[in-house]
Amino acid sequence: MNAAIWATIKLAAARGIDVVGVERGYDGLIDGDFRPLTRTTDSGALAPIEGVAWLAGTGGTFLGSSRCARFETKEGRAEASRQLVDAGIDGLIVVGGNGSLTGAHLLAQEGPTPIVGIPASIDNDIGGTTTAIGVDTALNTILQAIDNIADTARSHHRAFILEVMGRRSGYLAMNAAVAASADGALLPEESKTEEEIVDGLEQLLRRSFAPERSKQRVIIIKAEGVEVPCTRLARLLGERVADLPNVDVRAAVLGHIVRGGRPTYRDRMVAGRLSLGAMSALLKGRTDVMSGWSVGAGTETA
């Protein structure tokens, strides 16, 4: 998200447009918690404020973000709209996932300020865009973790079940499993019961660790949307294959480590393109729309 904020600041300043940031997401919007992100130089030109040139290379959002119960009410959104009008803000760019963009949609419908969204969610579960800010960085973080754990798995003849984030989407688990040459992937879209999952994993381990395979490790990637806890799966599976010689089953939950880190080249580039699309939409008078990333026919466009 910081990469998108930085791109927006630079693009706007180059066009002579002042930018203010909203602290703490919709909570800050309701409270009128704004801060300037551009300044006027001695020559009269607009430029980014001092001390933010590091933004593009850092994870997260320096403006902060939070869930806001007040914004779920019409009264809360009316106050947010009033704050925008009183501050003289001519357009709002909202960077976020399903919750943030749903809020942006309602605010655009109920208030006078033009609003454009930018998709940012490692889950990659937002419609209308092939990818979102954060997805590529999350996948690269997951791959590095898998590679590290695979070293231990090979050394000790172990099977590892690694849980990755994604809510109800199996996108991260599926793509990480393919890229890391994992032995299996557990996805919420398959809607399997606990018994079906354990049965399938038992068969996988017995095939993989058969003497003729000479296999040293098994890696299974589990999406968090699969409701059976990772540690429970490891215990149940370990009991099923207790007769296999020298085979241990372990669990690891990557959790929020996947959400941070320095953004990859692709995420920085996507953030810049989506920010340009969002700003262009506002300058054309558009509202209640979202910039998106489209992949097709060998091309990528924002």
PDB file of C-alpha atoms in Angstrom:
ATOM      1  CA  MET A   1       0.000   0.000   0.000  1.00  0.00           C
ATOM      2  CA  ASN A   2       2.894   2.377   0.690  1.00  0.00           C
ATOM      3  CA  ALA A   3       3.994   1.953  -2.921  1.00  0.00           C
ATOM      4  CA  ALA A   4       0.523   3.073  -4.062  1.00  0.00           C
ATOM      5  CA  ILE A   5       0.564   6.056  -1.699  1.00  0.00           C
ATOM      6  CA  TRP A   6       3.988   7.126  -2.965  1.00  0.00           C
ATOM      7  CA  ALA A   7       2.959   6.754  -6.603  1.00  0.00           C
ATOM      8  CA  THR A   8      -0.153   8.837  -5.988  1.00  0.00           C
ATOM      9  CA  ILE A   9       1.841  11.595  -4.264  1.00  0.00           C
ATOM     10  CA  LYS A  10       4.390  11.805  -7.082  1.00  0.00           C
ATOM     11  CA  LEU A  11       1.827  11.645  -9.881  1.00  0.00           C
ATOM     12  CA  ALA A  12      -0.361  14.291  -8.287  1.00  0.00           C
ATOM     13  CA  ALA A  13       2.507  16.648  -7.497  1.00  0.00           C
ATOM     14  CA  ALA A  14       3.688  16.442 -11.115  1.00  0.00           C
ATOM     15  CA  ARG A  15       0.210  17.556 -12.176  1.00  0.00           C
ATOM     16  CA  GLY A  16      -0.030  20.388  -9.646  1.00  0.00           C
ATOM     17  CA  ILE A  17      -2.565  18.569  -7.467  1.00  0.00           C
ATOM     18  CA  ASP A  18      -2.391  18.757  -3.673  1.00  0.00           C
ATOM     19  CA  VAL A  19      -2.619  15.439  -1.813  1.00  0.00           C
ATOM     20  CA  VAL A  20      -3.683  14.816   1.768  1.00  0.00           C
ATOM     21  CA  GLY A  21      -3.588  11.446   3.478  1.00  0.00           C
ATOM     22  CA  VAL A  22      -6.255  10.017   5.754  1.00  0.00           C
ATOM     23  CA  GLU A  23      -4.859   8.519   8.962  1.00  0.00           C
ATOM     24  CA  ARG A  24      -6.296   5.270  10.376  1.00  0.00           C
ATOM     25  CA  GLY A  25      -8.545   4.406   7.428  1.00  0.00           C
ATOM     26  CA  TYR A  26     -12.270   5.079   7.775  1.00  0.00           C
ATOM     27  CA  ASP A  27     -11.906   5.876  11.482  1.00  0.00           C
ATOM     28  CA  GLY A  28      -9.629   8.752  10.556  1.00  0.00           C
ATOM     29  CA  LEU A  29     -11.944   9.825   7.755  1.00  0.00           C
ATOM     30  CA  ILE A  30     -14.880  10.129  10.150  1.00  0.00           C
ATOM     31  CA  ASP A  31     -12.695  12.061  12.627  1.00  0.00           C
ATOM     32  CA  GLY A  32     -11.248  14.341   9.934  1.00  0.00           C
ATOM     33  CA  ASP A  33      -7.752  13.091  10.658  1.00  0.00           C
ATOM     34  CA  PHE A  34      -5.982  14.412   7.547  1.00  0.00           C
ATOM     35  CA  ARG A  35      -2.314  15.148   6.919  1.00  0.00           C
ATOM     36  CA  PRO A  36      -0.684  16.926   3.957  1.00  0.00           C
ATOM     37  CA  LEU A  37       1.400  14.723   1.661  1.00  0.00           C
ATOM     38  CA  THR A  38       2.493  17.430  -0.800  1.00  0.00           C
ATOM     39  CA  ARG A  39       4.176  20.793  -0.193  1.00  0.00           C
ATOM     40  CA  THR A  40       4.888  23.950  -2.174  1.00  0.00           C
ATOM     41  CA  THR A  41       8.577  24.491  -2.866  1.00  0.00           C
ATOM     42  CA  ASP A  42      10.370  27.850  -2.897  1.00  0.00           C
ATOM     43  CA  SER A  43       9.917  27.957  -6.667  1.00  0.00           C
ATOM     44  CA  GLY A  44       6.169  27.532  -6.284  1.00  0.00           C
ATOM     45  CA  ALA A  45       6.038  23.960  -7.584  1.00  0.00           C
ATOM     46  CA  LEU A  46       4.356  21.087  -5.786  1.00  0.00           C
ATOM     47  CA  ALA A  47       6.495  18.252  -4.413  1.00  0.00           C
ATOM     48  CA  PRO A  48       6.095  15.351  -1.987  1.00  0.00           C
ATOM     49  CA  ILE A  49       6.519  16.304   1.663  1.00  0.00           C
ATOM     50  CA  GLU A  50       9.968  15.695   3.074  1.00  0.00           C
ATOM     51  CA  GLY A  51      10.793  12.350   4.654  1.00  0.00           C
ATOM     52  CA  VAL A  52       8.532  10.046   2.606  1.00  0.00           C
ATOM     53  CA  ALA A  53      10.842   9.055  -0.248  1.00  0.00           C
ATOM     54  CA  TRP A  54      11.308   5.664   1.453  1.00  0.00           C
ATOM     55  CA  LEU A  55       7.650   4.702   1.059  1.00  0.00           C
ATOM     56  CA  ALA A  56       7.815   2.729  -2.198  1.00  0.00           C
ATOM     57  CA  GLY A  57      10.223   0.174  -0.760  1.00  0.00           C
ATOM     58  CA  THR A  58       8.387  -0.661   2.461  1.00  0.00           C
ATOM     59  CA  GLY A  59       5.456  -2.891   3.310  1.00  0.00           C
ATOM     60  CA  GLY A  60       2.204  -1.962   4.996  1.00  0.00           C
ATOM     61  CA  THR A  61       0.796   1.554   5.067  1.00  0.00           C
ATOM     62  CA  PHE A  62       2.368   4.421   6.984  1.00  0.00           C
ATOM     63  CA  LEU A  63      -1.039   6.137   7.137  1.00  0.00           C
ATOM     64  CA  GLY A  64      -2.411   3.239   9.136  1.00  0.00           C
ATOM     65  CA  SER A  65      -5.550   1.182   8.676  1.00  0.00           C
ATOM     66  CA  SER A  66      -8.288  -0.166  10.929  1.00  0.00           C
ATOM     67  CA  ARG A  67     -11.679  -1.816  10.935  1.00  0.00           C
ATOM     68  CA  CYS A  68     -14.348   0.778  11.635  1.00  0.00           C
ATOM     69  CA  ALA A  69     -17.735  -0.169  13.050  1.00  0.00           C
ATOM     70  CA  ARG A  70     -18.916   3.436  12.788  1.00  0.00           C
ATOM     71  CA  PHE A  71     -18.413   3.424   9.033  1.00  0.00           C
ATOM     72  CA  GLU A  72     -20.814   0.485   8.700  1.00  0.00           C
ATOM     73  CA  THR A  73     -23.667   2.840   9.636  1.00  0.00           C
ATOM     74  CA  LYS A  74     -25.201   5.397   7.309  1.00  0.00           C
ATOM     75  CA  GLU A  75     -24.641   8.056   9.954  1.00  0.00           C
ATOM     76  CA  GLY A  76     -20.931   7.262  10.067  1.00  0.00           C
ATOM     77  CA  ARG A  77     -20.604   7.480   6.301  1.00  0.00           C
ATOM     78  CA  ALA A  78     -22.526  10.769   6.286  1.00  0.00           C
ATOM     79  CA  GLU A  79     -19.994  12.195   8.737  1.00  0.00           C
ATOM     80  CA  ALA A  80     -17.146  10.931   6.572  1.00  0.00           C
ATOM     81  CA  SER A  81     -18.686  12.679   3.555  1.00  0.00           C
ATOM     82  CA  ARG A  82     -19.072  15.879   5.546  1.00  0.00           C
ATOM     83  CA  GLN A  83     -15.411  15.782   6.552  1.00  0.00           C
ATOM     84  CA  LEU A  84     -14.365  15.424   2.904  1.00  0.00           C
ATOM     85  CA  VAL A  85     -16.508  18.370   1.828  1.00  0.00           C
ATOM     86  CA  ASP A  86     -15.425  20.587   4.737  1.00  0.00           C
ATOM     87  CA  ALA A  87     -11.759  19.850   3.988  1.00  0.00           C
ATOM     88  CA  GLY A  88     -12.243  20.837   0.336  1.00  0.00           C
ATOM     89  CA  ILE A  89     -11.205  17.428  -0.926  1.00  0.00           C
ATOM     90  CA  ASP A  90     -12.191  16.963  -4.571  1.00  0.00           C
ATOM     91  CA  GLY A  91     -11.624  13.209  -4.847  1.00  0.00           C
ATOM     92  CA  LEU A  92     -10.771  10.208  -2.681  1.00  0.00           C
ATOM     93  CA  ILE A  93      -8.681   7.157  -3.559  1.00  0.00           C
ATOM     94  CA  VAL A  94      -9.337   4.129  -1.336  1.00  0.00           C
ATOM     95  CA  VAL A  95      -6.683   1.398  -1.258  1.00  0.00           C
ATOM     96  CA  GLY A  96      -7.818  -1.890   0.264  1.00  0.00           C
ATOM     97  CA  GLY A  97      -9.602  -5.202   0.071  1.00  0.00           C
ATOM     98  CA  ASN A  98     -13.237  -6.268  -0.034  1.00  0.00           C
ATOM     99  CA  GLY A  99     -14.247  -4.431   3.136  1.00  0.00           C
ATOM    100  CA  SER A 100     -12.547  -1.169   2.208  1.00  0.00           C
ATOM    101  CA  LEU A 101     -13.838  -1.218  -1.359  1.00  0.00           C
ATOM    102  CA  THR A 102     -17.378  -2.052  -0.247  1.00  0.00           C
ATOM    103  CA  GLY A 103     -17.208   0.978   2.027  1.00  0.00           C
ATOM    104  CA  ALA A 104     -15.887   3.088  -0.855  1.00  0.00           C
ATOM    105  CA  HIS A 105     -18.796   1.948  -3.038  1.00  0.00           C
ATOM    106  CA  LEU A 106     -21.347   2.993  -0.408  1.00  0.00           C
ATOM    107  CA  LEU A 107     -19.602   6.311   0.234  1.00  0.00           C
ATOM    108  CA  ALA A 108     -19.581   7.085  -3.494  1.00  0.00           C
ATOM    109  CA  GLN A 109     -23.290   6.350  -3.763  1.00  0.00           C
ATOM    110  CA  GLU A 110     -24.305   8.314  -0.669  1.00  0.00           C
ATOM    111  CA  GLY A 111     -21.990  11.337  -0.823  1.00  0.00           C
ATOM    112  CA  PRO A 112     -20.970  14.014  -3.322  1.00  0.00           C
ATOM    113  CA  THR A 113     -17.204  13.345  -3.403  1.00  0.00           C
ATOM    114  CA  PRO A 114     -15.897  11.269  -6.343  1.00  0.00           C
ATOM    115  CA  ILE A 115     -14.263   8.054  -5.121  1.00  0.00           C
ATOM    116  CA  VAL A 116     -12.067   5.504  -6.906  1.00  0.00           C
ATOM    117  CA  GLY A 117     -10.753   2.255  -5.443  1.00  0.00           C
ATOM    118  CA  ILE A 118      -7.423   0.447  -5.774  1.00  0.00           C
ATOM    119  CA  PRO A 119      -7.450  -3.298  -4.995  1.00  0.00           C
ATOM    120  CA  ALA A 120      -4.962  -4.336  -2.299  1.00  0.00           C
ATOM    121  CA  SER A 121      -5.354  -7.800  -0.797  1.00  0.00           C
ATOM    122  CA  ILE A 122      -2.939 -10.717  -0.565  1.00  0.00           C
ATOM    123  CA  ASP A 123      -5.959 -13.041  -0.800  1.00  0.00           C
ATOM    124  CA  ASN A 124      -6.481 -12.009  -4.447  1.00  0.00           C
ATOM    125  CA  ASP A 125     -10.226 -12.428  -3.986  1.00  0.00           C
ATOM    126  CA  ILE A 126     -11.371  -9.092  -5.444  1.00  0.00           C
ATOM    127  CA  GLY A 127     -13.475  -9.237  -8.587  1.00  0.00           C
ATOM    128  CA  GLY A 128     -12.638  -7.152 -11.634  1.00  0.00           C
ATOM    129  CA  THR A 129      -8.859  -7.459 -11.404  1.00  0.00           C
ATOM    130  CA  THR A 130      -6.406 -10.251 -12.179  1.00  0.00           C
ATOM    131  CA  THR A 131      -4.158  -9.321  -9.277  1.00  0.00           C
ATOM    132  CA  ALA A 132      -4.074  -6.931  -6.347  1.00  0.00           C
ATOM    133  CA  ILE A 133      -1.362  -5.073  -4.480  1.00  0.00           C
ATOM    134  CA  GLY A 134       0.425  -7.435  -2.091  1.00  0.00           C
ATOM    135  CA  VAL A 135      -0.239 -10.731  -3.855  1.00  0.00           C
ATOM    136  CA  ASP A 136       3.166 -11.119  -5.487  1.00  0.00           C
ATOM    137  CA  THR A 137       5.068 -10.125  -2.346  1.00  0.00           C
ATOM    138  CA  ALA A 138       3.038 -12.584  -0.280  1.00  0.00           C
ATOM    139  CA  LEU A 139       3.720 -15.410  -2.729  1.00  0.00           C
ATOM    140  CA  ASN A 140       7.443 -14.711  -2.737  1.00  0.00           C
ATOM    141  CA  THR A 141       7.467 -14.667   1.071  1.00  0.00           C
ATOM    142  CA  ILE A 142       5.626 -17.995   1.141  1.00  0.00           C
ATOM    143  CA  LEU A 143       8.032 -19.543  -1.360  1.00  0.00           C
ATOM    144  CA  GLN A 144      11.041 -18.521   0.692  1.00  0.00           C
ATOM    145  CA  ALA A 145       9.465 -20.061   3.805  1.00  0.00           C
ATOM    146  CA  ILE A 146       8.652 -23.280   1.935  1.00  0.00           C
ATOM    147  CA  ASP A 147      12.221 -23.538   0.648  1.00  0.00           C
ATOM    148  CA  ASN A 148      13.581 -23.064   4.170  1.00  0.00           C
ATOM    149  CA  ILE A 149      11.264 -25.645   5.684  1.00  0.00           C
ATOM    150  CA  ALA A 150      11.942 -28.086   2.841  1.00  0.00           C
ATOM    151  CA  ASP A 151      15.616 -28.098   3.856  1.00  0.00           C
ATOM    152  CA  THR A 152      14.648 -29.334   7.309  1.00  0.00           C
ATOM    153  CA  ALA A 153      12.084 -31.771   5.913  1.00  0.00           C
ATOM    154  CA  ARG A 154      14.670 -33.420   3.639  1.00  0.00           C
ATOM    155  CA  SER A 155      17.247 -33.649   6.403  1.00  0.00           C
ATOM    156  CA  HIS A 156      14.896 -35.355   8.855  1.00  0.00           C
ATOM    157  CA  HIS A 157      12.630 -37.360   6.516  1.00  0.00           C
ATOM    158  CA  ARG A 158       9.547 -35.385   7.486  1.00  0.00           C
ATOM    159  CA  ALA A 159       6.192 -34.397   6.082  1.00  0.00           C
ATOM    160  CA  PHE A 160       5.231 -30.778   6.679  1.00  0.00           C
ATOM    161  CA  ILE A 161       1.769 -29.230   6.477  1.00  0.00           C
ATOM    162  CA  LEU A 162       2.223 -25.482   5.950  1.00  0.00           C
ATOM    163  CA  GLU A 163      -0.744 -23.176   6.417  1.00  0.00           C
ATOM    164  CA  VAL A 164      -0.830 -19.904   4.479  1.00  0.00           C
ATOM    165  CA  MET A 165      -3.256 -16.990   4.663  1.00  0.00           C
ATOM    166  CA  GLY A 166      -6.011 -16.304   2.155  1.00  0.00           C
ATOM    167  CA  ARG A 167      -9.312 -16.321   4.081  1.00  0.00           C
ATOM    168  CA  ARG A 168     -11.821 -18.259   1.972  1.00  0.00           C
ATOM    169  CA  SER A 169      -9.645 -18.131  -1.143  1.00  0.00           C
ATOM    170  CA  GLY A 170      -7.130 -20.843  -1.989  1.00  0.00           C
ATOM    171  CA  TYR A 171      -5.216 -18.650  -4.449  1.00  0.00           C
ATOM    172  CA  LEU A 172      -2.051 -18.278  -2.382  1.00  0.00           C
ATOM    173  CA  ALA A 173      -1.982 -21.954  -1.393  1.00  0.00           C
ATOM    174  CA  MET A 174      -2.552 -23.202  -4.935  1.00  0.00           C
ATOM    175  CA  ASN A 175       0.012 -20.960  -6.618  1.00  0.00           C
ATOM    176  CA  ALA A 176       2.634 -21.431  -3.924  1.00  0.00           C
ATOM    177  CA  ALA A 177       2.197 -25.211  -4.106  1.00  0.00           C
ATOM    178  CA  VAL A 178       2.724 -25.231  -7.866  1.00  0.00           C
ATOM    179  CA  ALA A 179       5.723 -22.882  -7.767  1.00  0.00           C
ATOM    180  CA  ALA A 180       7.419 -24.751  -4.904  1.00  0.00           C
ATOM    181  CA  SER A 181       6.784 -28.229  -6.368  1.00  0.00           C
ATOM    182  CA  ALA A 182       4.831 -29.155  -3.262  1.00  0.00           C
ATOM    183  CA  ASP A 183       3.335 -32.628  -3.028  1.00  0.00           C
ATOM    184  CA  GLY A 184      -0.198 -31.497  -2.222  1.00  0.00           C
ATOM    185  CA  ALA A 185      -2.472 -28.518  -1.655  1.00  0.00           C
ATOM    186  CA  LEU A 186      -5.572 -28.203   0.518  1.00  0.00           C
ATOM    187  CA  LEU A 187      -8.030 -25.606  -0.793  1.00  0.00           C
ATOM    188  CA  PRO A 188     -11.319 -24.368   0.718  1.00  0.00           C
ATOM    189  CA  GLU A 189     -12.919 -24.409  -2.730  1.00  0.00           C
ATOM    190  CA  GLU A 190     -12.843 -28.218  -2.649  1.00  0.00           C
ATOM    191  CA  SER A 191     -15.167 -28.293   0.402  1.00  0.00           C
ATOM    192  CA  LYS A 192     -13.796 -31.607   1.674  1.00  0.00           C
ATOM    193  CA  THR A 193     -14.653 -33.040   5.080  1.00  0.00           C
ATOM    194  CA  GLU A 194     -11.989 -33.682   7.696  1.00  0.00           C
ATOM    195  CA  GLU A 195     -12.192 -37.423   7.044  1.00  0.00           C
ATOM    196  CA  GLU A 196     -11.770 -36.934   3.292  1.00  0.00           C
ATOM    197  CA  ILE A 197      -8.769 -34.684   3.836  1.00  0.00           C
ATOM    198  CA  VAL A 198      -7.030 -37.076   6.213  1.00  0.00           C
ATOM    199  CA  ASP A 199      -7.759 -40.066   3.963  1.00  0.00           C
ATOM    200  CA  GLY A 200      -6.277 -38.269   0.967  1.00  0.00           C
ATOM    201  CA  LEU A 201      -3.187 -37.150   2.863  1.00  0.00           C
ATOM    202  CA  GLU A 202      -2.599 -40.634   4.214  1.00  0.00           C
ATOM    203  CA  GLN A 203      -2.625 -42.053   0.683  1.00  0.00           C
ATOM    204  CA  LEU A 204      -0.276 -39.276  -0.423  1.00  0.00           C
ATOM    205  CA  LEU A 205       2.235 -40.030   2.323  1.00  0.00           C
ATOM    206  CA  ARG A 206       2.125 -43.789   1.754  1.00  0.00           C
ATOM    207  CA  ARG A 207       2.777 -43.307  -1.977  1.00  0.00           C
ATOM    208  CA  SER A 208       5.458 -40.690  -1.408  1.00  0.00           C
ATOM    209  CA  PHE A 209       7.388 -42.601   1.237  1.00  0.00           C
ATOM    210  CA  ALA A 210       7.141 -45.998  -0.470  1.00  0.00           C
ATOM    211  CA  PRO A 211      10.606 -47.652  -0.503  1.00  0.00           C
ATOM    212  CA  GLU A 212      10.880 -47.563  -4.277  1.00  0.00           C
ATOM    213  CA  ARG A 213      10.410 -43.746  -4.300  1.00  0.00           C
ATOM    214  CA  SER A 214      13.425 -42.917  -2.080  1.00  0.00           C
ATOM    215  CA  LYS A 215      11.648 -39.634  -1.288  1.00  0.00           C
ATOM    216  CA  GLN A 216      13.107 -37.556   1.534  1.00  0.00           C
ATOM    217  CA  ARG A 217      10.347 -35.066   2.224  1.00  0.00           C
ATOM    218  CA  VAL A 218       6.666 -34.261   1.635  1.00  0.00           C
ATOM    219  CA  ILE A 219       5.369 -30.688   1.568  1.00  0.00           C
ATOM    220  CA  ILE A 220       1.628 -29.981   1.749  1.00  0.00           C
ATOM    221  CA  ILE A 221       0.313 -26.417   1.503  1.00  0.00           C
ATOM    222  CA  LYS A 222      -2.921 -25.737   3.382  1.00  0.00           C
ATOM    223  CA  ALA A 223      -5.050 -22.620   2.867  1.00  0.00           C
ATOM    224  CA  GLU A 224      -6.369 -21.081   6.085  1.00  0.00           C
ATOM    225  CA  GLY A 225      -9.899 -21.325   4.664  1.00  0.00           C
ATOM    226  CA  VAL A 226      -9.701 -25.106   5.149  1.00  0.00           C
ATOM    227  CA  GLU A 227     -11.281 -25.148   8.583  1.00  0.00           C
ATOM    228  CA  VAL A 228      -9.457 -28.158  10.073  1.00  0.00           C
ATOM    229  CA  PRO A 229      -6.612 -26.693  12.175  1.00  0.00           C
ATOM    230  CA  CYS A 230      -3.127 -27.344  10.842  1.00  0.00           C
ATOM    231  CA  THR A 231      -1.885 -28.906  14.079  1.00  0.00           C
ATOM    232  CA  ARG A 232      -4.909 -31.222  14.259  1.00  0.00           C
ATOM    233  CA  LEU A 233      -4.291 -32.407  10.709  1.00  0.00           C
ATOM    234  CA  ALA A 234      -0.663 -33.139  11.534  1.00  0.00           C
ATOM    235  CA  ARG A 235      -1.657 -35.132  14.624  1.00  0.00           C
ATOM    236  CA  LEU A 236      -4.365 -37.141  12.865  1.00  0.00           C
ATOM    237  CA  LEU A 237      -2.132 -37.836   9.899  1.00  0.00           C
ATOM    238  CA  GLY A 238       0.758 -38.812  12.158  1.00  0.00           C
ATOM    239  CA  GLU A 239      -1.471 -41.385  13.866  1.00  0.00           C
ATOM    240  CA  ARG A 240      -2.538 -42.814  10.501  1.00  0.00           C
ATOM    241  CA  VAL A 241       1.030 -43.318   9.263  1.00  0.00           C
ATOM    242  CA  ALA A 242       2.627 -44.326  12.549  1.00  0.00           C
ATOM    243  CA  ASP A 243       3.625 -47.635  10.938  1.00  0.00           C
ATOM    244  CA  LEU A 244       5.823 -45.917   8.345  1.00  0.00           C
ATOM    245  CA  PRO A 245       9.454 -46.120   9.477  1.00  0.00           C
ATOM    246  CA  ASN A 246      11.221 -42.860  10.338  1.00  0.00           C
ATOM    247  CA  VAL A 247       8.406 -40.596   9.095  1.00  0.00           C
ATOM    248  CA  ASP A 248       7.394 -37.570  11.168  1.00  0.00           C
ATOM    249  CA  VAL A 249       4.494 -35.238  10.374  1.00  0.00           C
ATOM    250  CA  ARG A 250       4.866 -31.615  11.432  1.00  0.00           C
ATOM    251  CA  ALA A 251       2.758 -28.470  11.114  1.00  0.00           C
ATOM    252  CA  ALA A 252       3.752 -24.838  10.533  1.00  0.00           C
ATOM    253  CA  VAL A 253       1.468 -21.811  10.313  1.00  0.00           C
ATOM    254  CA  LEU A 254       3.092 -18.930   8.440  1.00  0.00           C
ATOM    255  CA  GLY A 255       0.415 -16.487   9.575  1.00  0.00           C
ATOM    256  CA  HIS A 256       1.014 -12.753   9.421  1.00  0.00           C
ATOM    257  CA  ILE A 257       4.616 -13.077   8.305  1.00  0.00           C
ATOM    258  CA  VAL A 258       3.067 -13.378   4.829  1.00  0.00           C
ATOM    259  CA  ARG A 259       1.489  -9.916   5.049  1.00  0.00           C
ATOM    260  CA  GLY A 260       4.685  -7.916   5.576  1.00  0.00           C
ATOM    261  CA  GLY A 261       8.070  -7.433   3.985  1.00  0.00           C
ATOM    262  CA  ARG A 262       9.530  -5.253   1.287  1.00  0.00           C
ATOM    263  CA  PRO A 263       7.344  -5.245  -1.837  1.00  0.00           C
ATOM    264  CA  THR A 264       8.635  -7.058  -4.911  1.00  0.00           C
ATOM    265  CA  TYR A 265       9.319  -5.382  -8.236  1.00  0.00           C
ATOM    266  CA  ARG A 266       5.974  -6.612  -9.556  1.00  0.00           C
ATOM    267  CA  ASP A 267       4.018  -5.241  -6.604  1.00  0.00           C
ATOM    268  CA  ARG A 268       5.718  -1.857  -6.867  1.00  0.00           C
ATOM    269  CA  MET A 269       5.027  -1.737 -10.581  1.00  0.00           C
ATOM    270  CA  VAL A 270       1.391  -2.850 -10.182  1.00  0.00           C
ATOM    271  CA  ALA A 271       0.871  -0.307  -7.383  1.00  0.00           C
ATOM    272  CA  GLY A 272       2.175   2.473  -9.610  1.00  0.00           C
ATOM    273  CA  ARG A 273       0.032   1.470 -12.578  1.00  0.00           C
ATOM    274  CA  LEU A 274      -3.131   1.109 -10.497  1.00  0.00           C
ATOM    275  CA  SER A 275      -2.487   4.471  -8.845  1.00  0.00           C
ATOM    276  CA  LEU A 276      -2.106   6.101 -12.251  1.00  0.00           C
ATOM    277  CA  GLY A 277      -5.380   4.497 -13.346  1.00  0.00           C
ATOM    278  CA  ALA A 278      -7.191   5.692 -10.222  1.00  0.00           C
ATOM    279  CA  MET A 279      -5.931   9.258 -10.544  1.00  0.00           C
ATOM    280  CA  SER A 280      -6.751   9.374 -14.243  1.00  0.00           C
ATOM    281  CA  ALA A 281     -10.291   8.221 -13.462  1.00  0.00           C
ATOM    282  CA  LEU A 282     -10.765  10.988 -10.892  1.00  0.00           C
ATOM    283  CA  LEU A 283      -9.425  13.638 -13.263  1.00  0.00           C
ATOM    284  CA  LYS A 284     -11.936  12.446 -15.874  1.00  0.00           C
ATOM    285  CA  GLY A 285     -14.781  12.897 -13.392  1.00  0.00           C
ATOM    286  CA  ARG A 286     -15.322   9.186 -12.758  1.00  0.00           C
ATOM    287  CA  THR A 287     -16.619   7.892  -9.440  1.00  0.00           C
ATOM    288  CA  ASP A 288     -17.701   4.585  -7.877  1.00  0.00           C
ATOM    289  CA  VAL A 289     -15.159   2.677  -9.998  1.00  0.00           C
ATOM    290  CA  MET A 290     -11.998   0.692  -9.294  1.00  0.00           C
ATOM    291  CA  SER A 291      -8.721   0.474 -11.183  1.00  0.00           C
ATOM    292  CA  GLY A 292      -7.834  -3.094 -12.108  1.00  0.00           C
ATOM    293  CA  TRP A 293      -5.102  -5.223 -13.617  1.00  0.00           C
ATOM    294  CA  SER A 294      -5.983  -7.212 -16.731  1.00  0.00           C
ATOM    295  CA  VAL A 295      -3.954 -10.114 -18.127  1.00  0.00           C
ATOM    296  CA  GLY A 296      -4.802 -11.530 -21.522  1.00  0.00           C
ATOM    297  CA  ALA A 297      -3.401 -12.305 -24.971  1.00  0.00           C
ATOM    298  CA  GLY A 298       0.137 -11.997 -23.651  1.00  0.00           C
ATOM    299  CA  THR A 299      -0.313  -8.441 -22.398  1.00  0.00           C
ATOM    300  CA  GLU A 300      -0.868  -6.842 -19.000  1.00  0.00           C
ATOM    301  CA  THR A 301      -2.721  -3.568 -18.638  1.00  0.00           C
ATOM    302  CA  ALA A 302      -4.016  -1.385 -15.824  1.00  0.00           C
TER     303      ALA A 302
END
